[in-house]
C-alpha atoms as one frame of an Amber mdcrd trajectory, in Angstrom:
protein
 -13.713 -20.397  10.904 -16.463 -17.747  11.141 -16.134 -14.422   9.361 -15.468
 -11.358  11.519 -18.508  -9.308  12.536 -18.756  -6.131  10.479 -19.325  -3.291
  12.932 -19.659  -0.484  10.378 -20.095   0.073   6.660 -19.575   3.468   5.045
 -21.173   3.688   1.615 -21.890   6.166  -1.181 -18.621   8.030  -0.635 -15.806
   9.228  -2.879 -12.869   7.522  -1.183  -9.308   8.543  -2.035  -7.488   5.571
  -0.548  -3.783   6.417  -1.148  -3.466   2.747  -2.169  -1.994   2.725  -5.676
  -3.401  -0.752  -6.360  -6.920   0.379  -5.430  -6.930   4.190  -5.543 -10.683
   4.808  -5.430 -13.629   3.231  -3.656 -17.266   3.926  -2.850 -17.872   1.597
   0.096 -15.763   0.264   2.982 -16.392  -2.177   5.794 -14.802  -1.954   9.252
 -14.268  -4.702  11.805 -12.260  -4.689  15.041 -10.861  -1.238  14.319  -9.512
  -2.133  10.859 -10.668  -1.899   7.275 -11.917  -5.347   6.327 -13.121  -4.557
   2.787 -12.587  -1.618   0.419 -14.593  -1.546  -2.800 -18.182  -0.784  -3.830
 -21.663  -1.785  -2.763 -21.565  -4.997  -4.800 -18.376  -6.229  -3.139 -19.004
  -4.954   0.397 -22.695  -4.645   1.342 -23.288  -8.407   1.458 -20.973  -8.517
   4.495 -23.460  -6.591   6.644 -25.733  -8.234   9.188 -28.528  -6.877  11.356
 -26.082  -5.359  13.859 -23.925  -3.513  11.309 -24.079   0.282  11.419 -24.472
   1.548   7.845 -23.735   5.221   7.156 -24.550   6.939   3.851 -21.818   9.497
   3.072 -23.862  11.427   0.499 -21.082  11.329  -2.117 -18.696  13.289   0.095
 -14.921  13.088  -0.395 -13.242  10.707   2.059  -9.499  10.564   2.787  -7.268
   8.586   5.144  -7.013  10.245   8.534  -4.407  13.006   8.407  -1.098  12.481
  10.213   0.989  15.391  11.513   4.637  14.306  11.709   5.733  17.274  13.831
   3.369  18.619  16.453   4.000  19.618  20.064   0.714  18.101  21.141   1.595
  16.838  24.623   2.797  20.288  25.678  -0.090  22.022  23.937  -2.835  19.824
  25.388  -1.987  20.813  28.965  -2.702  24.477  28.212  -5.202  24.396  25.323
  -8.168  25.471  27.446  -6.262  28.501  28.752  -5.182  29.845  25.360  -6.996
  32.386  23.241  -6.279  31.470  19.622  -5.659  34.078  16.926  -5.012  31.391
  14.309  -6.217  32.631  10.891  -8.133  35.611  12.303  -8.256  37.993   9.306
  -7.776  41.335  11.052  -6.057  42.691  14.127  -9.291  44.503  14.966 -11.098
  41.155  15.153  -8.258  39.676  17.196  -8.337  42.575  19.645 -12.106  42.238
  19.974 -11.609  38.622  21.026  -8.923  39.710  23.465 -11.205  42.337  25.016
 -13.991  39.773  25.433 -11.645  37.266  27.048 -10.135  39.820  29.430 -13.640
  40.637  30.686 -14.354  37.019  31.635 -10.914  35.968  32.946 -10.697  36.108
  36.750  -7.636  37.110  38.773  -4.911  35.854  39.016  -5.313  34.115  35.640
  -3.674  35.366  32.443  -4.996  35.782  28.939  -2.513  34.000  26.657  -2.195
  34.081  22.895   0.528  31.503  22.387   1.649  31.522  18.768  -0.131  29.958
  15.829  -0.530  33.280  14.027   1.499  35.880  12.164   0.987  39.608  11.840
   1.058  39.077   8.064  -2.353  37.358   8.186  -3.947  40.579   9.468  -5.274
  43.100   6.992  -3.449  45.757   9.032  -0.118  43.876   8.642   0.979  44.658
  12.171   0.993  43.434  15.759  -0.776  45.263  18.597   1.141  47.888  20.528
  -0.277  49.961  23.386  -3.781  48.664  22.740  -3.252  45.734  25.070  -2.706
  48.028  28.068  -5.940  49.883  27.328  -7.861  46.635  26.822  -6.374  44.910
  29.879  -5.166  47.340  32.535  -5.267  44.744  35.333  -5.373  41.275  33.735
  -1.968  39.904  32.601  -1.811  39.478  28.817   0.936  37.463  27.123   1.141
  37.385  23.306   3.709  35.120  21.641   4.446  35.914  17.991   6.204  32.977
  16.353   9.486  32.468  18.221  10.769  35.986  17.621   9.036  38.078  20.271
   6.479  38.273  23.017   4.301  41.229  23.968   3.364  41.675  27.625   1.087
  44.303  29.076   1.962  46.116  32.298   0.024  43.608  34.410   1.993  40.713
  32.882   5.296  42.520  33.512   4.315  42.819  37.165   3.259  39.161  37.314
   6.601  38.074  35.831   8.551  40.328  38.173  10.270  42.208  35.348  11.520
  45.653  36.321  14.332  48.089  35.502  16.843  45.859  37.295  15.986  42.658
  35.403  18.996  41.745  33.241  18.762  40.451  29.695  19.091  36.661  29.585
  21.635  35.108  27.194  20.339  35.430  23.633  17.387  37.616  24.607  16.430
  41.275  25.015  14.007  42.884  27.468  13.278  46.165  25.702  13.317  49.225
  27.999  12.211  52.814  27.596  14.143  56.036  28.145  13.544  55.718  31.895
  15.008  52.211  31.921  11.640  50.549  32.563  10.595  47.384  30.641   8.232
  48.251  27.808   6.636  44.821  27.510   8.527  43.752  24.384  10.687  40.623
  24.730  12.918  39.758  21.774  14.653  36.480  20.944  18.185  37.236  19.711
  17.670  34.525  18.525  17.337  32.270  21.599  13.651  31.761  22.360  14.317
  30.842  26.008  13.339  34.368  27.065   9.914  33.848  25.507   8.895  30.502
  26.917  10.498  31.112  30.301   8.230  34.163  30.662   5.229  32.077  29.621
   6.153  29.409  32.172   5.575  31.944  34.976   1.819  31.912  34.368  -0.712
  29.853  36.371  -1.262  26.235  35.409  -4.408  24.138  35.258  -5.070  21.481
  37.932  -5.147  17.804  36.989  -8.880  17.440  36.213  -8.805  20.578  34.093
  -5.768  19.305  32.175  -7.639  16.085  31.405 -10.520  18.159  30.093  -8.146
  20.443  28.162  -6.560  17.465  26.429  -9.941  16.082  25.420 -10.885  19.427
  23.894  -7.626  19.712  21.975  -8.080  16.186  20.616 -11.606  17.101  19.527
 -10.272  20.180  17.752  -7.727  18.054  15.881 -10.436  15.545  14.964 -12.586
  18.421  13.639  -9.772  19.148  11.210  -9.509  15.513  10.081  -6.355  14.651
  12.051  -6.229  11.118  13.460  -2.502  10.714  14.297   0.336  12.941  15.470
   4.020  12.478  16.129   4.926  14.532  19.170   8.312  16.232  18.871   8.793
  16.909  22.585   9.521  20.442  23.706  11.089  22.782  26.193   9.601  22.543
  29.692   8.098  19.155  28.716   9.657  16.771  31.209   9.392  13.001  30.975
   7.597  11.316  32.653   5.956  14.077  34.750   4.374  16.054  31.909   3.191
  12.857  30.187   0.910  11.754  33.012  -2.247  13.320  31.564  -1.903  11.693
  28.153  -0.909   8.363  29.720  -3.919   8.401  32.050  -6.251   9.086  29.134
  -4.597   6.250  27.230  -5.117   3.853  30.138  -8.785   4.889  30.272  -9.150
   4.225  26.510 -10.146   7.854  25.928  -7.618   8.879  23.283  -9.156  10.019
  20.008  -5.740  10.628  18.417  -2.919   8.175  17.851   0.232   9.610  19.415
   3.835   8.562  18.825   6.163  10.548  21.086   9.827  11.505  20.934  11.802
  12.470  24.031  13.436  15.923  24.072  16.392  16.613  26.372  15.645  19.409
  28.823  18.874  20.953  30.102  22.187  21.863  28.511  24.988  19.687  29.835
  22.675  16.870  30.874  21.874  15.427  27.460  24.023  12.290  27.897  22.478
  11.624  31.291  18.950  12.022  29.900  19.380   9.644  26.986  21.437   7.133
  28.962  18.586   6.952  31.485  15.777   6.871  28.957  17.320   4.171  26.769
  17.392   1.902  29.831  13.683   2.277  30.623  12.099   2.590  27.165  12.338
   0.809  23.846  11.134   2.279  20.548   7.635   1.015  19.857   6.752   0.508
  23.528   3.018   1.010  23.824   0.287   0.284  21.301  -1.394   1.765  18.249
  -2.768   4.715  20.223   0.236   5.697  22.322   3.760   4.568  21.606   7.352
   5.612  22.090   9.116   6.836  18.932  12.712   7.577  19.914  14.674  10.772
  20.594  14.429  14.444  19.623  13.813  16.933  18.274  16.389  18.398  20.680
  19.341  16.032  21.047  21.960  18.497  22.299  21.548  22.171  23.071  24.736
  23.138  21.259  23.078  22.019  17.987  20.043  24.295  18.349  19.633  26.765
  15.473  16.623  28.944  16.139  14.302  29.748  13.258  13.962  33.504  13.711
  14.471  34.722  10.148  14.596  38.327  11.312  17.967  37.486  12.830  21.104
  36.177  11.098  21.432  32.415  11.249  23.364  31.363  14.353  26.808  29.809
  14.162  27.211  26.422  15.775  29.215  26.212  18.985  32.745  24.869  18.545
  31.954  21.716  20.523  28.672  20.961  18.769  29.908  17.957  16.767  31.526
  16.330  19.800  28.404  16.884  21.903  26.149  15.462  19.213  28.390  12.467
  18.558  28.252  11.375  22.185  24.448  11.341  22.166  24.054   9.769  18.709
  26.368   6.906  19.714  24.078   6.160  22.657  21.016   6.236  20.418  22.522
   4.151  17.632  23.845   1.565  20.092  20.329   1.173  21.483  18.662   1.276
  18.027  16.688   4.356  19.009  15.272   6.300  16.055  15.981  10.012  16.331
  15.040  13.361  14.887  17.060  16.587  14.955  15.849  20.171  14.667  17.891
  21.815  11.907  16.716  24.965  10.161  19.853  25.841   8.218  22.041  23.914
   5.793  25.123  24.800   7.864  23.661  22.946  10.859  22.749  19.987   8.658
  26.334  19.802   7.346  27.761  19.612  10.859  25.209  17.006  11.903  25.866
  14.848   8.844  29.588  14.879   9.641  28.651  13.280  12.947  26.111  10.830
  11.548  28.508   9.577   8.870  31.249   9.118  11.468  29.033   7.163  13.861
  27.567   5.103  10.995  31.065   3.827  10.149  31.168   2.223  13.611  27.482
   1.535  14.308  25.356   0.990  11.217  22.269   3.150  10.764  20.728   0.530
   8.441  17.071   0.007   9.291  17.059   2.786  11.911  14.752   5.646  11.000
  16.406   9.009  11.611  15.571  12.394  10.154  15.964  16.139  10.202  13.108
  18.445  11.104  12.530  21.639   9.080  15.621  21.894   6.772  14.488  25.115
   5.101  17.844  25.799   3.393  19.152  22.273   2.776  21.241  21.887  -0.404
  21.307  19.088  -2.974  24.738  18.011  -1.737  23.360  17.386   1.725  20.238
  15.761   0.329  22.526  13.237  -1.346  24.266  12.596   1.976  20.926  12.143
   3.754  19.695   9.726   1.083  22.898   7.697   1.279  22.430   7.268   5.034
  18.773   6.270   4.620  17.464   9.316   6.474  14.494  11.589   6.009  13.227
  15.135   6.348  10.034  16.152   8.103   8.970  19.496   6.632   6.544  22.032
   8.087   4.837  25.164   6.792   6.860  27.585   8.903   7.569  29.632   5.774
   3.828  30.285   5.435   4.200  32.282   8.639   7.714  33.662   8.219   8.245
  33.826   4.456   8.102  37.622   4.311  10.840  37.894   6.941  13.042  35.396
   5.108  12.672  37.368   1.874  13.492  40.642   3.638  16.755  39.209   4.921
  17.887  36.837   2.167  15.928  37.846  -0.946  13.280  36.243  -3.162  15.732
  33.988  -4.990  17.004  32.374  -1.812  13.409  31.777  -0.690  12.583  29.634
  -3.737  13.920  26.495  -2.001  12.758  26.927   1.576  12.503  24.007   1.862
  13.001  22.377  -1.572  10.325  19.769  -0.922   9.769  18.770  -4.534  13.516
  18.287  -4.991  13.637  16.220  -1.789  11.033  13.906  -3.280  12.892  13.672
  -6.590  16.111  12.673  -4.812  14.445   9.764  -3.045  14.729  11.103   0.490
  11.961  10.077   2.886   9.777  13.140   3.359   6.635  13.840   5.342   4.655
  16.925   6.316   3.466  18.584   9.492   2.910  21.916  11.208   5.343  22.452
  14.129   2.304  23.655  16.081   1.273  25.080  18.416   3.681  27.985  18.948
   5.666  28.527  15.757   2.732  27.797  13.459  -0.844  26.670  13.813  -2.068
  23.095  13.984  -4.464  23.299  11.015  -3.322  20.728   8.423  -5.288  22.373
   5.624  -3.213  25.512   5.844  -0.085  23.347   5.526  -1.534  21.496   2.534
  -2.464  24.812   0.918   1.145  25.999   1.355   2.546  22.811  -0.210   0.248
  23.174  -3.228   0.396  26.949  -3.793   3.625  28.097  -2.146   1.846  31.103
  -0.641   2.185  32.589   2.827  -0.710  33.587   5.066   0.013  37.127   3.981
  -0.449  36.175   0.309   3.204  36.259  -0.777   4.088  33.692  -3.482   7.381
  32.149  -2.409   8.088  29.362  -4.876   8.256  28.773  -8.610   6.172  25.942
 -10.037   9.255  23.727  -9.969   8.989  23.553  -6.166   5.239  22.953  -5.977
   3.464  19.597  -5.828   0.038  18.283  -6.774  -2.877  17.944  -4.380  -2.519
  14.163  -4.421   1.202  14.289  -3.618   0.617  16.797  -0.822  -2.078  14.564
   0.659   0.255  11.565   0.462   2.878  13.508   2.453   0.218  14.061   5.116
  -0.931  10.439   5.237   0.977   7.420   3.935   4.417   9.073   3.757   4.254
  10.184   7.384   4.048   6.597   8.629   7.781   6.160   7.919   8.528   8.759
  10.583   6.787   6.720  13.286   7.888   3.283  12.021   4.287   2.382  11.162
   4.457   1.729   7.416   1.652  -0.519   6.224  -0.238  -0.084   9.489  -2.047
   3.174   8.761  -2.058   6.083   6.327  -4.165   4.383   3.648  -7.746   3.191
   3.294  -6.669  -0.368   2.693  -7.734  -3.771   3.914  -5.911  -4.664   7.129
  -4.910  -1.115   8.096  -6.325   0.939  10.971  -9.776   2.285  10.146  -8.810
   5.962  10.411 -10.481   8.402   7.998 -12.015  11.826   7.536 -15.128  12.728
   5.546 -14.609  16.261   4.253 -16.810  19.342   4.207 -16.005  19.890   0.500
 -14.135  18.045  -2.238 -10.418  18.658  -1.711  -9.640  17.700  -5.308 -12.223
  19.933  -6.975 -12.596  23.122  -4.978 -10.552  26.231  -5.905  -7.110  26.414
  -4.288  -8.060  29.297  -2.003 -10.871  27.200  -0.496  -8.558  24.398   0.643
  -7.754  26.378   3.796 -11.453  26.349   4.737 -11.782  22.562   4.769 -12.767
  20.662   7.899 -14.021  17.174   8.572 -17.710  16.435   9.006 -17.086  12.860
  10.170 -13.836  11.589  11.677 -13.238   7.944  12.563 -10.266   6.541  14.486
  -9.897   2.793  14.865 -13.455   2.275  13.666 -14.872   4.628  16.322 -16.611
   7.878  15.457 -14.733  10.632  17.303 -16.262  13.691  15.631 -19.348  14.488
  13.582 -20.933  17.634  12.193 -23.517  18.736   9.607 -25.626  15.694   8.663
 -23.455  13.541  10.953 -23.809  15.773  14.004 -26.025  13.270  15.826 -23.234
  10.664  15.600 -20.674  12.855  17.392 -19.729  11.711  20.904 -20.641  14.086
  23.697 -17.930  16.298  25.183 -18.240  18.166  28.492 -17.761  21.945  28.425
 -14.217  23.218  28.620 -12.833  23.739  32.110 -12.586  26.286  33.659 -15.866
  27.898  32.672 -14.060  31.050  31.509 -11.941  29.053  29.031 -11.716  30.608
  25.554 -12.578  27.129  24.200 -16.137  27.660  25.451 -16.604  30.874  23.498
 -14.550  30.582  20.310 -14.439  27.759  17.776 -10.735  26.923  17.764  -8.986
  27.516  14.453 -10.891  30.235  12.598 -12.403  29.101   9.318 -13.812  31.611
   6.865 -17.248  30.231   6.061 -18.733  33.318   4.403 -17.680  36.700   3.102
 -15.936  38.203   6.088 -16.071  41.923   6.684 -12.532  42.892   7.564 -12.590
  45.408  10.392 -10.085  48.176   9.877  -8.125  49.448  12.834  -5.717  52.266
  13.490  -3.127  51.930  16.182  -5.326  53.463  18.851  -2.426  55.071  20.658
  -1.486  58.642  21.405   2.222  58.311  20.758   3.844  59.041  17.422   7.018
  56.966  16.973  10.050  59.024  15.992  10.913  56.425  13.330   7.538  55.205
  12.014   4.945  57.779  13.138   1.652  55.937  13.684   2.444  53.296  11.032
   3.711  50.907  13.709   3.404  47.859  11.473   6.568  48.905   9.667   8.555
  48.390  12.849   7.534  44.760  13.066   7.975  44.006   9.386  11.538  45.293
   9.165  14.499  42.971   9.544  16.826  44.522  12.117  20.461  43.500  12.288
  21.405  41.753  15.499  23.887  44.488  16.426  21.176  47.130  16.051  18.488
  45.559  18.232  19.313  47.418  21.441  19.432  50.793  19.732  16.441  50.262
  17.467  13.833  49.475  20.130  13.028  52.293  22.542  15.024  55.235  23.944
  16.232  57.231  20.885  15.059  54.708  18.260  11.710  53.081  17.509   9.119
  53.615  20.228   6.274  51.689  18.591   6.266  49.462  21.654   6.483  51.672
  24.738   4.332  50.823  27.724
């Protein structure tokens, strides 16, 4: 039997393989999309023939391709080209400059959208914009989503959404109004985020060809950051199969540069049983291939179990029928051997859910079925023991890097020391992996998440955790590679640079293991390979990068800004005052204080506008 043809050899690298039996290498060979040899020049180079592509890596650090176990990619890809990103922008002045530029090039009736991925705490000014957006965009609708706690709309966006003095507050939401009863442009989740994404859903959408192009650009952005696989957690307004057509068409055309495992997310309260009964008849877990495959249910299983992660608000109590609702769905999933994931921010929610899981497990064994909680910021050791006993897992994300200051304001520094207790989760033997929860709650940059795992610091610089909750760089990287394969039922298939596994890797711009901690957030890939194919190249590998057409439409922010902002040199922070002519009766011109204060739920209506805070008055 002839030996397989070696299509590519990568040599002279510093490979961190995540394979404990062979942790380091200098040279690898790739054939048919898989690693065929992992070693050094002496053991690998003799496999080459005249057709083998040999690439010298110049002693750069090489890691397995990063895997994000919780990303809302399929929803995000449809809109990526329309969104102006403020991710990691160091000052509000810089962010507003980008907004002004984008307003000037955006034609009617299109909107300018900043859809999450940032926090006011990252800005040197420590505040959100107020009236500036009306001055910058008097006629173009502007929608700014800040985490899942609020949205800021200018007057043009209020008109486009049809919000006026007669628009009632939706359940769990507040449309702030001024002394005249007119909407100010501030929408607050109390804590239900439906008010935020229902407003966003009123904006124009891209046509089919543009959505294809948008998806390709978002994949390229992920590849630039070294990401080769994602597990899609579904999302509101993400209907199956309609909203999956773009990604499925790209898969059929063999144009995916990310591996995507997708979970299905129920879309309407009261119809959860119908959704999962239907879906379990037409799909089986694992349907698809190594690039696009079904991964089960979640993260929303039943609406009555939703606990929104707005730490400015008190944690929500579960509805009285939550356990019954959840049991009905989990029985369907367990009977069909569907893996599932459940959004659960608070320990109280986890306790209720575990009551259900333990009850169902007594009738229908969970053995061998991968199930897990997402988030779990306040999970206790008692519930970790229950999760371990049932063979479950926890997928953690760096939401506290964006919301840590708000959590501390409400619950105190001591309570924040275990949010989540990821080192303790590891010690207790629970399956754990890492991700971002991008693109709305947090940003999609994996290096910011890795920085948070290692340092425990927020984007605003607050140290949240004692050393007893921090982990090493190697452990953090393992959570973002090998450990995440458990969450997509792909153990041993990817996540390591190991013979027989998918040839997915990233060659880094600097040495992750040697650079100072604060420089980890600036890392990118200079060469990304998925299934043995080069999908991104930069610096000395720029000539190897596949071509990509310009973003569509031509006014897309993706054509003018470089995605996630990376600080490559000393950045001159622009200072900005509020730029408004109104002095708030509570905060004067120091409007940032209004946004940084935790306001009790009962005080929201009185605090914003009329006789209270007028920091946001259109």
